[in-house]
Coordinates of C-alpha atoms in Angstrom, one line a residue:
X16 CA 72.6 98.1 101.8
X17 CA 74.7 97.4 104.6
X18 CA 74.5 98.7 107.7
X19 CA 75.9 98.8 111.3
X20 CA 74.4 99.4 114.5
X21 CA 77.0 99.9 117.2
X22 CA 76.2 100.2 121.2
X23 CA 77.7 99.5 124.4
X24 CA 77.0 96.0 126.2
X25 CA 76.7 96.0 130.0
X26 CA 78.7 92.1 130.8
X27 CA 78.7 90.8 134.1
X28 CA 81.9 90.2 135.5
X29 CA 81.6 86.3 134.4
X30 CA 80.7 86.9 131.3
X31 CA 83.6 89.8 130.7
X32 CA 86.3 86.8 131.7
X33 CA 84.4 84.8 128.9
X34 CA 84.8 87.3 126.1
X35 CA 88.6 88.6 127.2
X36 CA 89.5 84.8 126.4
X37 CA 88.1 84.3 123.2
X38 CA 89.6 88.0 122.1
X39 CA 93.1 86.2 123.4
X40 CA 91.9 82.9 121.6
X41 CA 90.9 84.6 118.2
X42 CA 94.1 86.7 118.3
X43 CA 96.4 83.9 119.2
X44 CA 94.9 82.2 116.0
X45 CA 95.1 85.2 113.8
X46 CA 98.6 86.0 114.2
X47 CA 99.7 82.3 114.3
X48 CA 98.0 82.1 111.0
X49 CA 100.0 84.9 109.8
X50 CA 103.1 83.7 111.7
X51 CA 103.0 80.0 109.8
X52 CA 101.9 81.8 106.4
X53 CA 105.2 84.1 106.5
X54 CA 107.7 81.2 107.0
X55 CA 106.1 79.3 104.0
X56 CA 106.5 82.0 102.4
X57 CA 110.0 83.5 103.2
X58 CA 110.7 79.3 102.4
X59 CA 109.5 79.6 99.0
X60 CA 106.5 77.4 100.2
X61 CA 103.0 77.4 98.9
X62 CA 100.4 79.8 100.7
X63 CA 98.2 77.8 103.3
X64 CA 94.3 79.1 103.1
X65 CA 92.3 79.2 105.9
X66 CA 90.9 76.1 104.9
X67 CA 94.2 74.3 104.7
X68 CA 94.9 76.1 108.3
X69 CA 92.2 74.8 109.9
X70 CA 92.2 70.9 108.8
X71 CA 96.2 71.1 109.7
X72 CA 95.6 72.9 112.8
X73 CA 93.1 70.3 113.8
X74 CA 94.5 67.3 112.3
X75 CA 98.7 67.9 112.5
X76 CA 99.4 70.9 115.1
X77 CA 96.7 70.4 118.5
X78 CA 97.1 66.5 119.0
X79 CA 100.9 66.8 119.5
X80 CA 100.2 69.8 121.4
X81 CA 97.6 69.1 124.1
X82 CA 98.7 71.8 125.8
X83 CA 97.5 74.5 123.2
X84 CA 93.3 72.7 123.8
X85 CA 92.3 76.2 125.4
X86 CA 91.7 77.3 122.1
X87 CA 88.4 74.7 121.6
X88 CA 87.1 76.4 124.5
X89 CA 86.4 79.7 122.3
X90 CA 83.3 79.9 120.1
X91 CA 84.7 77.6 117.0
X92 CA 82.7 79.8 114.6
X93 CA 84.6 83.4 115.8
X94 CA 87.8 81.3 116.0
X95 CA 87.0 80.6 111.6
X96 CA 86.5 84.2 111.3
X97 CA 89.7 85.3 112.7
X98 CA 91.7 82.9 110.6
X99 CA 89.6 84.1 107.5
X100 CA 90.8 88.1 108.6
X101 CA 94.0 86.5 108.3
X102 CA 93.4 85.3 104.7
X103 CA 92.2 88.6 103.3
X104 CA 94.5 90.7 104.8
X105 CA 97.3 88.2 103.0
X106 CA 95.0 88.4 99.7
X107 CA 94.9 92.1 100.5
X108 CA 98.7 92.1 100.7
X109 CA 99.3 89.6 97.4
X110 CA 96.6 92.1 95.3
X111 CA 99.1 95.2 96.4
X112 CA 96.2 96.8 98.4
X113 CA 97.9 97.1 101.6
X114 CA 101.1 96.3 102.8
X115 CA 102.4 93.0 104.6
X116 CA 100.0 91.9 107.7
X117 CA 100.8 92.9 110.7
X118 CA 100.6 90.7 114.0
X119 CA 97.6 91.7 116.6
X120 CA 98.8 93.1 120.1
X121 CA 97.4 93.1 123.7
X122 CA 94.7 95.8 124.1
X123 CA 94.7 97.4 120.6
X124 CA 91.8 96.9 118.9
X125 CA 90.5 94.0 120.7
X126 CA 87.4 92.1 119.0
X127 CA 86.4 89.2 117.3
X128 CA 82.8 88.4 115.8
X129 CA 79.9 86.2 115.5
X130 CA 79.3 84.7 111.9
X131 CA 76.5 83.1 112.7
X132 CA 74.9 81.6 116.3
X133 CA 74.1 85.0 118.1
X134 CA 70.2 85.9 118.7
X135 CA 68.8 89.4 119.5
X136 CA 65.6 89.9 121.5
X137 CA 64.5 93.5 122.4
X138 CA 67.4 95.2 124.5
X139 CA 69.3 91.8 124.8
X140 CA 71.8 89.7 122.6
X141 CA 73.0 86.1 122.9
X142 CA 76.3 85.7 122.0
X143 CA 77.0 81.6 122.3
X144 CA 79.7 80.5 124.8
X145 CA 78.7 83.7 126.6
X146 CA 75.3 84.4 127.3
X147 CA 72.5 86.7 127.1
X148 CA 73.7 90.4 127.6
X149 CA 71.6 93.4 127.7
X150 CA 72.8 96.3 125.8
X151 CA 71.7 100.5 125.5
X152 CA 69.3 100.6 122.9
X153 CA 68.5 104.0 121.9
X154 CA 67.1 103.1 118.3
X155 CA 65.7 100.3 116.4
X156 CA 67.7 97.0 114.0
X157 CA 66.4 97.5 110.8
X158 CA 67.4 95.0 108.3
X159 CA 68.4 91.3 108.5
X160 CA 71.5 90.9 110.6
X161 CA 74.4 89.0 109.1
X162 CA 76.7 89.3 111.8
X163 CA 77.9 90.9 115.2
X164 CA 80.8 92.1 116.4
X165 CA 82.4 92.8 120.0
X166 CA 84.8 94.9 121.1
X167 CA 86.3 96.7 124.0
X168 CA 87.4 100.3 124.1
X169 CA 89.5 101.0 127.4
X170 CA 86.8 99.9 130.6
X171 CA 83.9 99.7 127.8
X172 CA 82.6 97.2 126.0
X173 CA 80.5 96.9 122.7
X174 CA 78.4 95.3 120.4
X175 CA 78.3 96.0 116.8
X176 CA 75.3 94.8 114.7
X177 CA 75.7 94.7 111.1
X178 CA 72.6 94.3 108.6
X179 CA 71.7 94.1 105.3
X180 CA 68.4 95.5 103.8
X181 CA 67.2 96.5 100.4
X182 CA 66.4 99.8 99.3
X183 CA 65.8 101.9 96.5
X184 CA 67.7 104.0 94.4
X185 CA 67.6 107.6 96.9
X186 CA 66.8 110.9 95.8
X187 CA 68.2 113.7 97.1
X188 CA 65.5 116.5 98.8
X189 CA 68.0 118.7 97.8
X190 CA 69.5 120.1 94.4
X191 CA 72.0 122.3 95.8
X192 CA 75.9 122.2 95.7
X193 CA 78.9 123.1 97.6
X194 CA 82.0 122.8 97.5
X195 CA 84.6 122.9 101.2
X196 CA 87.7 123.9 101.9
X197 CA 89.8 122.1 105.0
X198 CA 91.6 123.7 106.8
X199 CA 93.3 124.2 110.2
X200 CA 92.3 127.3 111.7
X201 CA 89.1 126.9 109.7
X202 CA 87.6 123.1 110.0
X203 CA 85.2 123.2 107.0
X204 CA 84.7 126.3 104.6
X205 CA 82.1 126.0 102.5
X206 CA 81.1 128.0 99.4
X207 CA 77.8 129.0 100.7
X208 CA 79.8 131.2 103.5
X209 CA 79.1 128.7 106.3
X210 CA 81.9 128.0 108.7
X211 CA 82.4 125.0 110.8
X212 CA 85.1 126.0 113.6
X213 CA 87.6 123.4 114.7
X214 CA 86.7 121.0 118.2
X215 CA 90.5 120.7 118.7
X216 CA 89.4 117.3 120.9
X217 CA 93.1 116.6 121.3
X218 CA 94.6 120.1 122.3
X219 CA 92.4 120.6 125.4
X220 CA 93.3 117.2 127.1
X221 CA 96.6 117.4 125.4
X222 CA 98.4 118.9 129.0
X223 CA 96.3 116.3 130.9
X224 CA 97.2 113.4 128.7
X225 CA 100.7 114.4 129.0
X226 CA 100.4 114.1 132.8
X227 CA 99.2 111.1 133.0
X228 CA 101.8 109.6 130.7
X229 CA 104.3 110.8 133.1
X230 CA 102.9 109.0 136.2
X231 CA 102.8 106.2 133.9
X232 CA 106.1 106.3 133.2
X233 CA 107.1 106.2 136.7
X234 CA 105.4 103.0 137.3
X235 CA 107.2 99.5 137.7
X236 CA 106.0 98.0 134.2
X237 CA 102.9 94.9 134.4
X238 CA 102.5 96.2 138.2
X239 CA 98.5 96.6 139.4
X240 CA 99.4 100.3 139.7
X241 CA 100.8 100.6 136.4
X242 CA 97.8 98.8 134.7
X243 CA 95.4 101.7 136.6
X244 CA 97.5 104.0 135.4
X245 CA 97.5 103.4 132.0
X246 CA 93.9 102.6 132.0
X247 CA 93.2 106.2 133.1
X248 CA 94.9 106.9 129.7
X249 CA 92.7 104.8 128.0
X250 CA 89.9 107.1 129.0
X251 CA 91.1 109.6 128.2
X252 CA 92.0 108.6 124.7
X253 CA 88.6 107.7 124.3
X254 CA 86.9 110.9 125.1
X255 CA 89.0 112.3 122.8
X256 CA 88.1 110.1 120.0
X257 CA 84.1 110.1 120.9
X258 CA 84.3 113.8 121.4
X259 CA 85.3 113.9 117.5
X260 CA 83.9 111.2 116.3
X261 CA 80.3 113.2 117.4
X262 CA 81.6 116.6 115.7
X263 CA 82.6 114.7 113.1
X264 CA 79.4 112.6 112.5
X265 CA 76.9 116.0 113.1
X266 CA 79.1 117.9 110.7
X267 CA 78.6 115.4 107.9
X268 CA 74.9 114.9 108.3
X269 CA 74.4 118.1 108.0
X270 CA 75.7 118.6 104.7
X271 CA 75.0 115.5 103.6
X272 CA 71.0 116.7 104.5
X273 CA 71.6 120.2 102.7
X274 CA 73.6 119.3 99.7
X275 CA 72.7 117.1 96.7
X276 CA 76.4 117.6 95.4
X277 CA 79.4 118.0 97.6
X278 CA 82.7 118.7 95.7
X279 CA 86.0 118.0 98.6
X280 CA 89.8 118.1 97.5
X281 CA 92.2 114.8 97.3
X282 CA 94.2 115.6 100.3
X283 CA 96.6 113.2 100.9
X284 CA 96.7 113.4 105.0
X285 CA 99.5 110.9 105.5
X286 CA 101.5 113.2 103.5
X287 CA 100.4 116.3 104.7
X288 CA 101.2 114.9 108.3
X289 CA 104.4 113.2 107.4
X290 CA 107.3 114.5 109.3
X291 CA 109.7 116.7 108.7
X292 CA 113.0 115.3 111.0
X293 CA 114.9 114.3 108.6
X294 CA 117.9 111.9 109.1
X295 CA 121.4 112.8 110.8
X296 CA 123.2 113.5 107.3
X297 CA 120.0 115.4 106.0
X298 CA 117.9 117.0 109.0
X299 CA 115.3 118.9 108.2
X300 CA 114.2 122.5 108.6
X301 CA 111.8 124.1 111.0
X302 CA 111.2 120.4 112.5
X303 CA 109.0 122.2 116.0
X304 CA 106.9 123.8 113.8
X305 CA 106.3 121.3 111.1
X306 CA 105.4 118.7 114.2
X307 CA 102.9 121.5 115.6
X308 CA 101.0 121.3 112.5
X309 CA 101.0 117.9 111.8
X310 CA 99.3 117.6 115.6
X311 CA 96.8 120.3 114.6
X312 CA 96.0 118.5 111.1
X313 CA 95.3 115.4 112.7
X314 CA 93.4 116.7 115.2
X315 CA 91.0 117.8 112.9
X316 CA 90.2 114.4 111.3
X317 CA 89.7 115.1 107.6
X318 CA 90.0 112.0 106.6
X319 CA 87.2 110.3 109.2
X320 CA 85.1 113.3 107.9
X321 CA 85.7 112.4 104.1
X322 CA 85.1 108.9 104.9
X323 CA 81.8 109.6 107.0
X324 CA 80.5 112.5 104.0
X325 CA 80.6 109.7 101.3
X326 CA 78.5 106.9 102.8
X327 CA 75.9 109.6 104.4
X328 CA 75.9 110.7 100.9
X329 CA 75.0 107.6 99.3
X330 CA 72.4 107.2 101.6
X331 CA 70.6 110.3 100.8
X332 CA 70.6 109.8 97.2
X333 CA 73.8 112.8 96.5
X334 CA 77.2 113.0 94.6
X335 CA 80.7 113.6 96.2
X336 CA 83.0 114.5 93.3
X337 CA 86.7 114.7 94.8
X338 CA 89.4 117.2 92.5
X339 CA 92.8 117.6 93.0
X340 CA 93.3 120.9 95.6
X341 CA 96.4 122.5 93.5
X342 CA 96.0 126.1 93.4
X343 CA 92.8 126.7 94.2
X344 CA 93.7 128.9 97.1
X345 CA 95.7 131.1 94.8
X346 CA 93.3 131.5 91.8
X347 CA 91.2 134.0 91.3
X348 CA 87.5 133.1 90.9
X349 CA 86.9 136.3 88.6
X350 CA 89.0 137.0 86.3
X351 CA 91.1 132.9 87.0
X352 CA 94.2 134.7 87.5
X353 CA 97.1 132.1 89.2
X354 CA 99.5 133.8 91.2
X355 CA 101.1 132.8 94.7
X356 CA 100.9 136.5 95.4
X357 CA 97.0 136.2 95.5
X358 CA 97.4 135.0 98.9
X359 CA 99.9 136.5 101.2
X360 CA 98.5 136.1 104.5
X361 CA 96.6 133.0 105.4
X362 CA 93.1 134.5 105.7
X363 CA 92.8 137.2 102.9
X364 CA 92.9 137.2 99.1
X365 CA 93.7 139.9 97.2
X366 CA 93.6 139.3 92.8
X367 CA 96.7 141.4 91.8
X368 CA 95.1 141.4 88.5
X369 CA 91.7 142.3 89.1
X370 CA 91.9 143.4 92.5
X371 CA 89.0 140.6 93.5
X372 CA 89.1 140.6 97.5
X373 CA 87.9 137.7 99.8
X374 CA 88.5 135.5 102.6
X375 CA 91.3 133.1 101.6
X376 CA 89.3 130.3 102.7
X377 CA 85.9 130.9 101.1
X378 CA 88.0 132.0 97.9
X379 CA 89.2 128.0 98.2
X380 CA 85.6 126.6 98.2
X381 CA 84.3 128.2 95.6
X382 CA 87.4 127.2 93.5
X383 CA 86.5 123.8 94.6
X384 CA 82.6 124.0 93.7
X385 CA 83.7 125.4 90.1
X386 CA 86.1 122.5 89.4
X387 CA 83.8 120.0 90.7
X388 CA 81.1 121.6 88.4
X389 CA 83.1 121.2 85.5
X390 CA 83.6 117.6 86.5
X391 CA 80.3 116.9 86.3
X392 CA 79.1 118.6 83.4
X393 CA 82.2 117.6 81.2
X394 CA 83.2 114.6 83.2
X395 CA 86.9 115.8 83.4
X396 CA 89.4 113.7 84.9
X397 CA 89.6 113.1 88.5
X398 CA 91.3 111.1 91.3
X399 CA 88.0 109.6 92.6
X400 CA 84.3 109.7 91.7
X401 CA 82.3 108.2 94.1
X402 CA 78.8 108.8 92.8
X403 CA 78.5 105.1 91.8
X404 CA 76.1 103.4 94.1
X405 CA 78.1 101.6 96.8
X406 CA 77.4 100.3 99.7
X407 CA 80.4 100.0 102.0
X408 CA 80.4 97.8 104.6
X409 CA 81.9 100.0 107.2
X410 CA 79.5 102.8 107.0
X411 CA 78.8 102.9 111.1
X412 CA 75.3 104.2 112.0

């Protein structure tokens, strides 16, 4: 199993100079990798590996350009690893898994990562070219580590300690199941009658983030006050992200505890969020309130809950069975009657066959529970199963 361990790293102001230049080294390097790739490409050329990269960037590119010899002051193993990004997001790209790389920018995602090289003793790691840097343990490593990442998120800085460990198969303390409904005005609805309300992180800072962004806009651009400025808006960015990131994370351990068998529906989020402007020959209808829900649904962050449920489920030994979510807010779970005048308002349901009455929501879940059910038992066709014992690599502790 792989693991990670993420916590924040206390730098001195030497060592935060240190790490700032081999982010802008490893970057440099990733999207110049991706920069050369492209025109060899676009020329009909054969695709350079990282391999290739490297002995031509060693061997051709630096000794007629001494003036690029900043970039052997970096860590030569992180400075591998981003040109080896580079060659999976283009393998990515050539195995139609994701679209065509994109080229890093300034202060998004900055990070880069140790291979090999680092060494961790108590509360302290040693990252080379940097130092020793104590960081906030609150838990122990377990496992072997295999690598280590750092990054920065607005004035903070982290370390992320990935392990590896083996275990055996888990087995669930539980033999219950559930199925949940998402929602807006609801966050989770699930079949047993518990209700998680929504944290709406991003409505109550939303006036306060617009306010800042004002006074930003105000500024002269690259100016000192413009770079406070928009580091203010950094913070608050990031409490909005760790605020539900946390309601996220305690959500989904807690059914992940409770329920051996979680059955979600395949909402498709990008499309549900996608919007509704239209062009100048074709606009679109009802474009305020269309954007007014896409902001609510993404506040709620269904797919960072989905993507939290299924690891924590592996780990505990459960199932996530994920169906398609047509109709099951307009069938009845009595009598199965399908009828868009089931639900007329957004929180009740009424059966017009059988008069069946319920909450709109809960109706949902247990919709949900019974096609999951029939999923398991008669192994009916699905988008996704993931009750196969996987271990992803980005599950974050």
């Amino acid at each position: 199993m792989l693991k990670s361990f993420k916590t924040e790293i206390n730098p001195t102001e030497e060592q935060k100079v240190k790490i700032r230049k081999t982010i802008g080294t490893c970057r440099f390097i990733y999207n110049f990798y991706l920069a050369h790739n492209k025109e060899l490409h676009e020329s009909g050329k054969k695709f350079m590996s990282s391999s290739q990269f490297r002995v031509w960037l060693n061997n051709e590119y630096l000794p007629k350009h001494p003036e690029c010899s900043w970039i052997k002051e970096a860590y030569s193993k992180s400075v591998t690893q981003a040109v080896n990004d580079g060659q999976t997001a283009f393998k990515r790209f050539f195995d139609h898994k994701s679209a065509f790389p994109k080229f890093k920018k300034k202060g998004i995602h900055d990070s880069f990562r140790y291979p090999q090289g680092f060494k961790l003793n108590d509360n302290v790691v040693y990252l080379p070219k940097v130092g020793w840097i104590p960081f906030y343990k609150s838990r122990g490593i377990v496992g072997t580590i295999r690598n280590v990442t750092v990054s920065r998120n607005g004035k903070h800085w982290f370390v992320s300690i990935q392990t590896e460990q083996e275990v055996s198969d888990p087995v669930h303390a539980s033999d219950s199941a559930v199925g949940i409904d998402m929602g807006v005005k609801r966050f989770a609805t699930l079949s047993d009658g518990t209700i998680y309300e929504p944290l709406k992180s991003f409505k109550k800072l939303e006036k306060k983030l617009a306010r800042e962004q004002r006074k930003l806009s105000r500024k002269v651009k690259r100016s000192s006050n413009w770079k406070k400025q928009k580091q203010k808006i950094a913070c608050i960015h990031k409490r909005i992200a760790d605020t539900r990131n946390d309601y996220l994370h305690k959500t989904s351990t807690a059914i992940s505890k409770n329920h051996a068998l979680v059955v979600l529906e395949d909402l498709k989020v990008v499309n549900m969020s996608a919007s509704a402007k239209g062009t100048v020959n074709n606009p679109g209808r009802n474009v305020r309130a269309k954007s007014g829900l896409n902001k609510a649904i993404l506040d709620q962050g269904w797919s960072g809950f989905r993507r939290m449920l299924e690891y924590k489920m592996i780990w505990a030994g459960g199932r996530i069975i994920v169906v398609p979510p047509q109709y099951t807010s307009q069938e009845c779970p009595l009598c199965h009657n399908i009828s868009p005048d089931n639900r007329k308002t957004q929180e009740k349901f009424k059966c017009t066959s059988c008069g069946y009455t319920n909450n709109a929501d809960l109706v949902a879940a247990i919709n949900i529970l019974a096609a999951g059910l029939a999923v398991s038992a008669c192994g009916e066709a699905v988008h996704q199963d993931f009750s196969r014992k996987q271990e992803p690599a980005w599950a974050v502790a």
